[in-house]
XYZ file of C-alpha atoms in Angstrom:
527
model
C -27.535 -68.520 1.852
C -25.066 -69.158 3.483
C -22.425 -68.416 0.538
C -24.627 -65.324 -0.490
C -24.221 -63.609 3.565
C -20.310 -64.669 3.441
C -20.242 -62.694 0.054
C -21.743 -59.955 1.596
C -19.365 -60.024 4.418
C -16.446 -59.915 2.619
C -17.592 -56.617 0.725
C -18.730 -54.866 3.730
C -15.986 -53.234 4.545
C -15.755 -51.981 1.012
C -18.794 -50.433 1.559
C -17.916 -48.785 4.877
C -14.651 -47.365 3.652
C -16.796 -46.127 0.566
C -19.415 -44.445 2.757
C -16.364 -42.951 5.067
C -14.502 -41.511 1.920
C -15.157 -37.405 2.804
C -16.507 -34.876 0.129
C -15.199 -31.971 -1.543
C -16.352 -29.070 -4.141
C -13.167 -29.520 -6.414
C -10.749 -32.084 -6.634
C -7.433 -31.111 -8.680
C -5.550 -34.334 -9.401
C -2.242 -35.495 -11.105
C -0.862 -32.474 -11.237
C 3.201 -31.589 -10.732
C 2.461 -29.293 -7.884
C 4.359 -26.855 -7.091
C 3.429 -25.436 -3.597
C 5.045 -21.982 -3.676
C 7.323 -22.246 -0.706
C 10.090 -22.979 -3.400
C 10.301 -26.807 -2.938
C 10.377 -29.113 -5.587
C 7.416 -30.358 -7.399
C 5.764 -33.677 -6.426
C 3.099 -35.586 -8.389
C -0.142 -34.932 -6.106
C -3.725 -33.577 -5.647
C -5.446 -30.511 -4.301
C -8.988 -30.541 -2.693
C -10.800 -28.060 -2.400
C -14.198 -26.899 -0.290
C -16.227 -24.121 0.705
C -13.133 -21.600 -1.056
C -10.381 -22.865 1.161
C -7.490 -25.917 0.385
C -8.575 -29.103 2.718
C -5.706 -31.008 1.646
C -2.866 -31.252 -0.430
C -0.868 -34.463 -1.220
C -0.487 -37.590 -3.460
C -3.473 -39.919 -3.829
C -5.789 -37.941 -2.331
C -9.640 -39.916 -1.845
C -12.457 -37.594 -2.048
C -16.079 -37.685 -3.552
C -15.849 -34.457 -5.443
C -19.134 -32.456 -6.972
C -16.098 -31.791 -9.937
C -12.588 -33.197 -10.837
C -10.003 -31.425 -12.677
C -7.268 -33.735 -14.474
C -4.087 -31.823 -13.924
C -1.922 -34.695 -15.833
C 0.924 -33.023 -17.477
C 0.325 -29.436 -15.993
C 1.754 -27.291 -13.203
C -0.818 -27.035 -10.279
C 0.579 -23.654 -8.168
C -0.812 -21.116 -5.814
C -2.680 -18.151 -7.707
C 0.156 -15.421 -8.657
C 0.044 -11.989 -6.421
C 0.749 -8.925 -8.467
C 2.505 -6.338 -5.560
C 2.087 -3.428 -7.963
C -0.529 -2.383 -10.061
C -2.683 0.697 -10.497
C -6.055 -0.549 -11.074
C -8.136 2.339 -9.693
C -10.993 4.250 -12.121
C -10.768 0.914 -14.067
C -12.424 -1.748 -12.021
C -15.616 -1.183 -13.624
C -14.564 -0.946 -17.236
C -13.788 -4.748 -16.906
C -14.700 -6.636 -13.517
C -13.755 -9.859 -14.901
C -10.017 -8.175 -14.870
C -9.070 -10.718 -17.790
C -5.435 -9.497 -18.402
C -4.818 -10.312 -14.729
C -6.848 -13.619 -14.626
C -4.962 -15.046 -18.245
C -2.024 -14.237 -16.530
C -2.638 -16.073 -13.624
C -3.276 -13.600 -11.085
C -5.836 -13.873 -8.647
C -4.216 -10.919 -6.135
C -3.271 -7.580 -6.649
C -2.039 -4.890 -4.659
C -2.793 -1.155 -6.008
C -2.299 2.042 -4.390
C 1.361 2.006 -5.669
C 3.672 5.106 -6.619
C 2.156 7.237 -4.063
C -1.430 6.828 -5.653
C -4.364 5.762 -4.163
C -8.002 6.464 -2.982
C -7.415 8.185 0.261
C -10.544 6.615 1.893
C -9.237 3.344 2.012
C -12.262 2.278 4.164
C -14.703 3.187 1.454
C -13.128 2.003 -1.361
C -12.115 -1.516 -0.189
C -15.862 -1.562 0.791
C -16.811 -0.730 -2.462
C -14.603 -3.548 -3.941
C -16.498 -6.022 -2.093
C -19.685 -4.775 -3.078
C -18.615 -4.483 -6.736
C -16.848 -8.055 -6.668
C -14.242 -8.476 -9.711
C -12.725 -11.460 -10.594
C -9.382 -10.926 -8.492
C -8.650 -10.090 -4.477
C -7.771 -6.552 -3.984
C -5.540 -4.856 -1.616
C -4.154 -1.576 -1.186
C -1.725 0.749 -0.265
C -2.445 4.318 0.864
C -0.521 6.765 -1.406
C 1.368 9.776 -0.023
C 0.596 11.958 -3.167
C -3.089 11.728 -2.568
C -2.760 12.091 0.891
C -0.607 15.279 1.059
C -2.760 16.489 -1.928
C -5.644 16.261 -0.073
C -4.318 18.616 2.953
C -1.920 21.128 0.616
C -2.283 20.397 -2.945
C 0.183 20.187 -5.452
C 2.203 23.053 -3.604
C 5.823 22.957 -4.059
C 7.125 23.298 -0.370
C 7.425 21.931 3.131
C 4.211 20.869 4.884
C 3.841 22.886 7.988
C 3.521 20.766 11.087
C -0.180 21.155 11.172
C -0.681 20.008 7.793
C 1.954 17.014 8.684
C -0.081 16.068 11.491
C -3.347 16.250 9.283
C -1.345 14.096 6.836
C -0.289 11.560 9.946
C -4.168 11.545 10.833
C -5.316 10.418 7.203
C -2.474 7.631 7.061
C -3.368 6.107 10.455
C -7.169 6.153 9.221
C -6.065 3.949 6.383
C -4.181 1.888 8.026
C -7.150 1.407 10.715
C -9.216 0.747 7.569
C -6.974 -1.633 6.184
C -4.347 -0.672 4.006
C -1.192 -2.691 3.663
C 0.848 0.063 3.537
C 2.288 3.157 2.695
C 3.488 3.764 -1.272
C 5.416 7.204 -2.269
C 6.105 8.229 -6.008
C 8.905 10.169 -5.577
C 9.078 11.172 -9.773
C 5.128 12.581 -9.322
C 3.830 15.788 -8.264
C 3.637 16.238 -5.075
C 5.980 13.736 -4.427
C 8.585 15.224 -5.930
C 8.628 18.386 -3.675
C 8.315 16.362 -0.255
C 11.899 15.918 1.727
C 12.775 12.712 3.654
C 11.577 13.626 7.380
C 7.843 14.187 5.739
C 7.941 10.888 4.632
C 9.950 9.023 7.519
C 6.963 10.672 9.837
C 4.316 8.820 7.717
C 6.110 5.858 7.425
C 6.437 5.280 11.518
C 2.149 6.125 11.823
C 2.316 2.978 9.045
C 4.740 1.080 10.441
C 2.472 0.837 14.087
C 0.048 -1.287 12.104
C 2.624 -3.659 10.731
C 2.517 -2.041 7.498
C 4.986 -1.810 4.668
C 7.107 1.461 3.200
C 6.712 0.561 -0.898
C 8.754 3.337 -3.083
C 8.749 4.132 -6.372
C 12.096 6.116 -5.694
C 13.083 9.540 -6.589
C 15.594 8.357 -9.177
C 16.063 5.168 -11.496
C 18.822 6.732 -13.685
C 21.652 8.281 -12.895
C 20.911 9.299 -9.301
C 19.919 5.768 -8.080
C 21.766 4.700 -6.048
C 21.280 8.127 -3.638
C 17.537 7.152 -4.281
C 17.783 3.501 -3.064
C 19.897 5.015 0.002
C 16.620 7.079 0.722
C 14.396 4.307 0.493
C 16.802 2.212 3.425
C 16.812 5.134 5.748
C 13.183 5.372 5.388
C 12.978 2.008 6.451
C 16.048 2.381 9.110
C 14.695 5.598 10.819
C 10.836 4.345 11.016
C 11.745 0.661 11.287
C 9.454 -0.250 8.713
C 9.802 -3.261 6.129
C 11.017 -1.593 2.506
C 9.656 -2.489 -0.966
C 11.144 -1.241 -3.670
C 8.966 -0.944 -6.643
C 10.184 -1.500 -10.402
C 13.642 -2.192 -9.573
C 15.595 -1.437 -12.623
C 18.466 0.999 -14.370
C 17.028 3.577 -16.458
C 19.222 5.044 -19.627
C 21.877 3.613 -21.751
C 24.526 5.255 -19.876
C 23.498 3.240 -16.605
C 23.529 0.005 -18.018
C 25.636 -2.461 -16.075
C 24.905 -1.002 -12.854
C 22.884 -3.500 -11.400
C 25.676 -5.269 -9.806
C 25.857 -1.759 -7.779
C 22.245 -1.422 -6.851
C 21.301 -5.035 -6.191
C 24.547 -5.155 -3.693
C 23.291 -2.736 -2.234
C 20.036 -4.421 -1.208
C 21.958 -7.530 -0.112
C 24.118 -5.281 2.392
C 20.823 -3.809 3.993
C 19.621 -6.994 4.501
C 22.761 -7.937 6.228
C 22.240 -4.906 8.371
C 18.824 -6.213 9.214
C 16.764 -3.980 6.686
C 13.941 -6.070 5.870
C 14.445 -4.623 1.946
C 12.544 -6.406 -1.025
C 12.089 -5.272 -4.591
C 9.851 -6.117 -7.485
C 10.416 -6.398 -11.340
C 8.449 -6.303 -14.355
C 10.457 -8.588 -17.139
C 10.916 -5.952 -20.100
C 13.330 -3.226 -21.061
C 11.095 -0.619 -21.677
C 9.261 1.209 -18.731
C 5.673 3.213 -18.895
C 4.548 6.365 -17.311
C 3.294 10.059 -18.135
C 5.157 11.712 -20.611
C 5.484 14.545 -18.234
C 8.696 12.783 -16.814
C 10.498 14.449 -19.449
C 9.508 17.832 -17.952
C 11.780 19.658 -15.102
C 9.612 18.907 -11.928
C 9.361 22.675 -10.904
C 7.250 23.391 -14.214
C 4.600 20.522 -12.965
C 3.470 22.413 -9.934
C -0.045 23.517 -9.496
C -2.104 21.554 -11.923
C -2.551 21.651 -15.833
C -3.782 25.202 -16.342
C -0.937 25.998 -14.658
C 1.626 23.943 -16.246
C -0.125 25.053 -19.736
C 0.522 29.025 -18.755
C 3.888 28.534 -17.883
C 4.985 26.451 -21.159
C 3.710 29.286 -23.480
C 6.165 31.508 -21.855
C 9.311 31.706 -24.304
C 11.800 32.019 -21.608
C 10.179 28.910 -19.591
C 9.885 26.906 -22.945
C 13.682 27.679 -23.761
C 14.766 26.621 -20.379
C 12.736 23.045 -20.486
C 13.939 22.514 -24.268
C 17.512 22.729 -22.696
C 16.675 20.376 -20.012
C 15.065 17.687 -22.429
C 18.389 18.081 -24.819
C 20.873 17.458 -21.902
C 19.254 14.266 -20.531
C 19.041 12.868 -24.172
C 22.696 13.798 -24.717
C 23.050 11.864 -21.003
C 21.469 8.528 -22.861
C 23.661 9.002 -25.665
C 21.163 9.643 -28.025
C 20.121 11.860 -31.146
C 16.266 11.939 -30.744
C 13.442 10.991 -28.494
C 12.854 7.842 -30.224
C 13.002 6.115 -27.174
C 9.799 7.664 -25.854
C 6.534 6.310 -27.248
C 3.122 7.643 -26.875
C 0.916 4.865 -25.371
C -2.093 7.031 -25.242
C -2.924 10.536 -25.659
C -6.281 11.667 -25.270
C -6.399 14.904 -27.164
C -5.418 12.667 -30.759
C -5.499 9.306 -30.175
C -3.668 8.703 -33.918
C -0.286 9.342 -31.862
C -1.290 6.301 -30.000
C 1.716 3.882 -30.539
C 4.017 6.303 -32.110
C 7.405 7.668 -30.762
C 7.995 11.322 -30.610
C 10.532 11.503 -33.447
C 7.866 9.826 -35.630
C 5.013 12.738 -34.360
C 7.605 15.377 -34.957
C 7.930 14.133 -38.248
C 4.134 13.824 -38.970
C 3.784 17.222 -38.046
C 6.054 18.472 -40.614
C 8.900 19.655 -38.346
C 12.492 18.878 -38.840
C 14.431 15.609 -38.218
C 15.900 16.836 -35.230
C 16.223 16.709 -31.280
C 15.061 20.267 -30.505
C 12.135 20.212 -32.857
C 10.796 16.805 -30.959
C 11.279 18.511 -27.689
C 8.471 21.712 -28.736
C 6.788 18.230 -29.935
C 6.618 17.009 -26.200
C 5.848 20.439 -25.360
C 2.962 20.804 -27.590
C 1.639 17.364 -26.200
C 1.902 18.238 -22.576
C -0.033 21.631 -23.294
C -2.829 19.769 -25.014
C -3.554 17.253 -21.932
C -0.304 15.093 -21.960
C 0.028 11.439 -22.418
C 0.871 7.970 -20.903
C 3.693 6.756 -22.835
C 6.442 3.518 -22.991
C 10.162 4.452 -22.722
C 12.789 2.016 -23.919
C 15.752 2.507 -21.999
C 16.967 -0.288 -19.808
C 19.474 -3.158 -20.670
C 18.553 -7.256 -20.817
C 21.533 -8.031 -19.126
C 20.560 -5.717 -16.237
C 16.964 -7.265 -16.183
C 18.468 -11.341 -15.800
C 20.619 -9.911 -13.109
C 18.178 -8.471 -10.821
C 15.909 -11.423 -11.644
C 17.918 -13.610 -10.025
C 18.092 -11.865 -6.485
C 16.167 -14.044 -4.481
C 14.088 -11.487 -2.415
C 12.663 -9.977 -5.658
C 9.271 -10.111 -6.514
C 7.490 -10.113 -10.024
C 5.102 -7.081 -10.711
C 2.897 -5.993 -13.885
C 2.958 -2.103 -13.088
C -0.282 -2.046 -15.018
C -4.057 -1.599 -14.739
C -7.215 -3.446 -15.480
C -6.733 -3.486 -19.356
C -9.673 -2.829 -21.869
C -8.971 -4.813 -25.189
C -7.771 -2.273 -27.757
C -7.626 1.069 -25.940
C -4.592 2.783 -26.489
C -1.292 1.592 -27.023
C -0.315 0.291 -23.575
C 2.757 -1.366 -22.528
C 2.692 -5.252 -23.005
C 3.368 -5.785 -18.968
C -0.302 -5.491 -18.075
C -1.054 -8.664 -19.991
C 2.032 -11.038 -19.969
C 4.254 -10.682 -17.051
C 3.948 -13.449 -15.526
C 3.877 -15.831 -18.905
C 7.029 -14.086 -19.770
C 8.767 -14.858 -16.575
C 7.614 -18.361 -17.090
C 7.928 -18.600 -20.730
C 11.121 -16.905 -21.642
C 13.485 -16.571 -18.929
C 12.342 -20.251 -16.879
C 11.778 -22.364 -19.607
C 13.669 -21.027 -22.664
C 16.665 -18.748 -20.970
C 16.870 -20.815 -17.737
C 17.746 -17.495 -15.672
C 16.038 -18.787 -12.371
C 14.132 -22.253 -11.808
C 10.292 -23.185 -11.969
C 10.090 -23.580 -8.296
C 11.783 -20.574 -7.559
C 9.447 -18.202 -9.812
C 6.621 -19.501 -8.409
C 7.618 -18.827 -4.892
C 8.699 -15.121 -6.044
C 5.015 -15.150 -7.737
C 3.224 -16.564 -4.461
C 4.710 -17.162 -1.071
C 7.431 -13.899 -1.011
C 4.931 -11.546 -1.514
C 1.886 -12.846 0.775
C 4.737 -12.944 3.409
C 5.732 -9.572 2.551
C 2.473 -7.953 2.119
C 1.080 -9.972 5.338
C -1.643 -11.437 3.088
C -2.006 -14.337 5.453
C -3.659 -17.559 3.874
C -2.522 -17.207 0.173
C 0.404 -17.768 -1.360
C 1.005 -21.551 -0.315
C -0.744 -24.742 -1.384
C -1.582 -25.745 2.294
C -4.412 -26.743 3.975
C -7.012 -23.851 5.384
C -5.690 -21.246 2.883
C -7.901 -19.739 0.354
C -8.165 -21.518 -2.776
C -6.388 -19.367 -5.273
C -4.730 -21.517 -7.647
C -3.406 -21.677 -11.080
C -3.098 -24.611 -13.416
C -0.736 -24.386 -16.622
C 1.445 -26.296 -19.230
C 4.905 -25.178 -18.282
C 5.810 -26.027 -21.993
C 3.565 -24.065 -23.724
C 2.880 -21.309 -21.223
C 3.437 -17.844 -23.318
C 3.115 -13.928 -23.200
C 1.051 -13.124 -26.585
C 1.500 -9.422 -25.942
C 4.368 -7.353 -27.802
C 4.844 -3.453 -27.956
C 3.229 -3.597 -31.442
C 0.476 -5.320 -30.684
C -0.326 -5.185 -26.693
C -3.926 -6.438 -26.387
C -3.550 -10.125 -26.278
C -3.643 -12.579 -23.526
C -1.109 -14.483 -22.062
C -1.986 -18.696 -23.311
C -1.004 -21.691 -21.123
C -3.395 -21.008 -18.196
C -5.959 -23.884 -18.395
C -7.515 -23.053 -15.029
C -7.796 -20.356 -12.712
C -9.473 -20.780 -9.500
C -10.228 -17.615 -7.031
C -11.612 -18.600 -3.578
C -12.424 -21.875 -4.606
C -14.760 -20.726 -7.834
C -13.397 -21.777 -11.336
C -12.538 -18.453 -13.010
C -10.647 -19.630 -16.020
C -12.259 -22.907 -17.401
C -10.072 -25.005 -20.442
C -8.512 -21.007 -20.732
C -11.928 -19.562 -21.032
C -13.021 -17.129 -18.469
C -16.048 -18.772 -16.998
C -17.187 -14.775 -15.937
C -16.686 -15.825 -11.802
C -16.359 -12.765 -10.035
C -15.575 -14.236 -6.505
C -12.873 -11.838 -5.702
C -12.688 -9.989 -2.344
C -11.064 -7.252 -0.513
C -8.114 -8.105 1.331
C -7.527 -5.856 4.518
C -4.004 -5.224 6.417
C -3.493 -5.943 10.021
C -4.523 -2.454 10.822
C -7.986 -3.544 10.576
C -7.903 -6.143 13.285
C -5.293 -4.956 15.461
């Protein structure tokens, strides 16, 4: 009996210790932790409860409701895509599978000057809809301007500018994270710098960001960068230059010049950062081939202008001059992504479509084919026009983030740019693993803590106690972008687990259907 009592007493500390082990909802064990800071990886665990990280470190002791064994896998914060356009596609696929399978847990929408004008209503709707991803939004200058003065090609009156300022002020108070411009789109292209400065000053009062699709990304790119920096300087606002690139073969190599401008601005005290998609092709409306002044006042006006012989001739000459600058003989670099009037055009270049129409294999005939497409309602297109060396040089700049410039994709709808499916996987597979352009830790910092810091997404972007449990677990040896230009509708591979606000959303590379995303609000909501 005495011997039994002694044995029990010896075992008692073990029992007491076991009783004192804390519980958690989810424990990710034995992973290579890349915490988002840019620091080197380490072997460790992450414990999660109530949608939050409660501890991250080595050999954690918890009683989990579920354990994920991450042996041989990378554990990192969920990726933040700072440049998306999800408006109008949220209901088409609330699971946002193209983003989730690429490791994205948070997106910032409202870019390029295009957004919902009523940000409060939009973010409230996002919370009620429940996507699989978190959503923050900028307020788009183009839509603000259209709400007050339509697509008019003129300066705003003082009264109109005041009304625009009021809309931006309300949007920032309702939770927008900043102001965006799209200065190659109508009516942004008609807007002079002082108008943008005025609206940026309103944005700055609420600690927002100025994010710009600049006025030019080709021949006049340095002037466009200088305008963005001027707005940042005069409005005293952080600047984000969207999809930083060099368009047109004649501009290849100029990233030495453009990156140097950003570096110099930061030394001068301007808080400027950039983002990039890791491809040599862009994607936007086919209308960008047309002179800006032709695009004023809506589709009916565009159609009427393009049917006038003198206007058609002016537009054709303009398009041919731009083609010559690119040192190209045909419009084969422009590929239709989606043309509602005739979906058989999807995936075909303007050169191919022109031949299908039975026209001569001449650039002038191809320009006429573009006009036909515009008269029929326009199209989205992919433009192959950037240099790989510029892509790599821009990628190596430390204050550059990665962004898809995409919406929520619907499988097999059109022939979209593959960036909507594979941006992060492409960086991690091609540029980190295969070509070693940047390190794994650096790539993840650019996908996580850097965008969280820039857009003031507090408690996101790091694996730290108290932060939201947005986490990706992936195989660094297998992560791959599968989507291509010829077969774009393919999800990335290699992301074994994706966790959004503590809920397992991808489990062993399969979407669980979980929709635990939230609307994320800017500081104006609480100021």
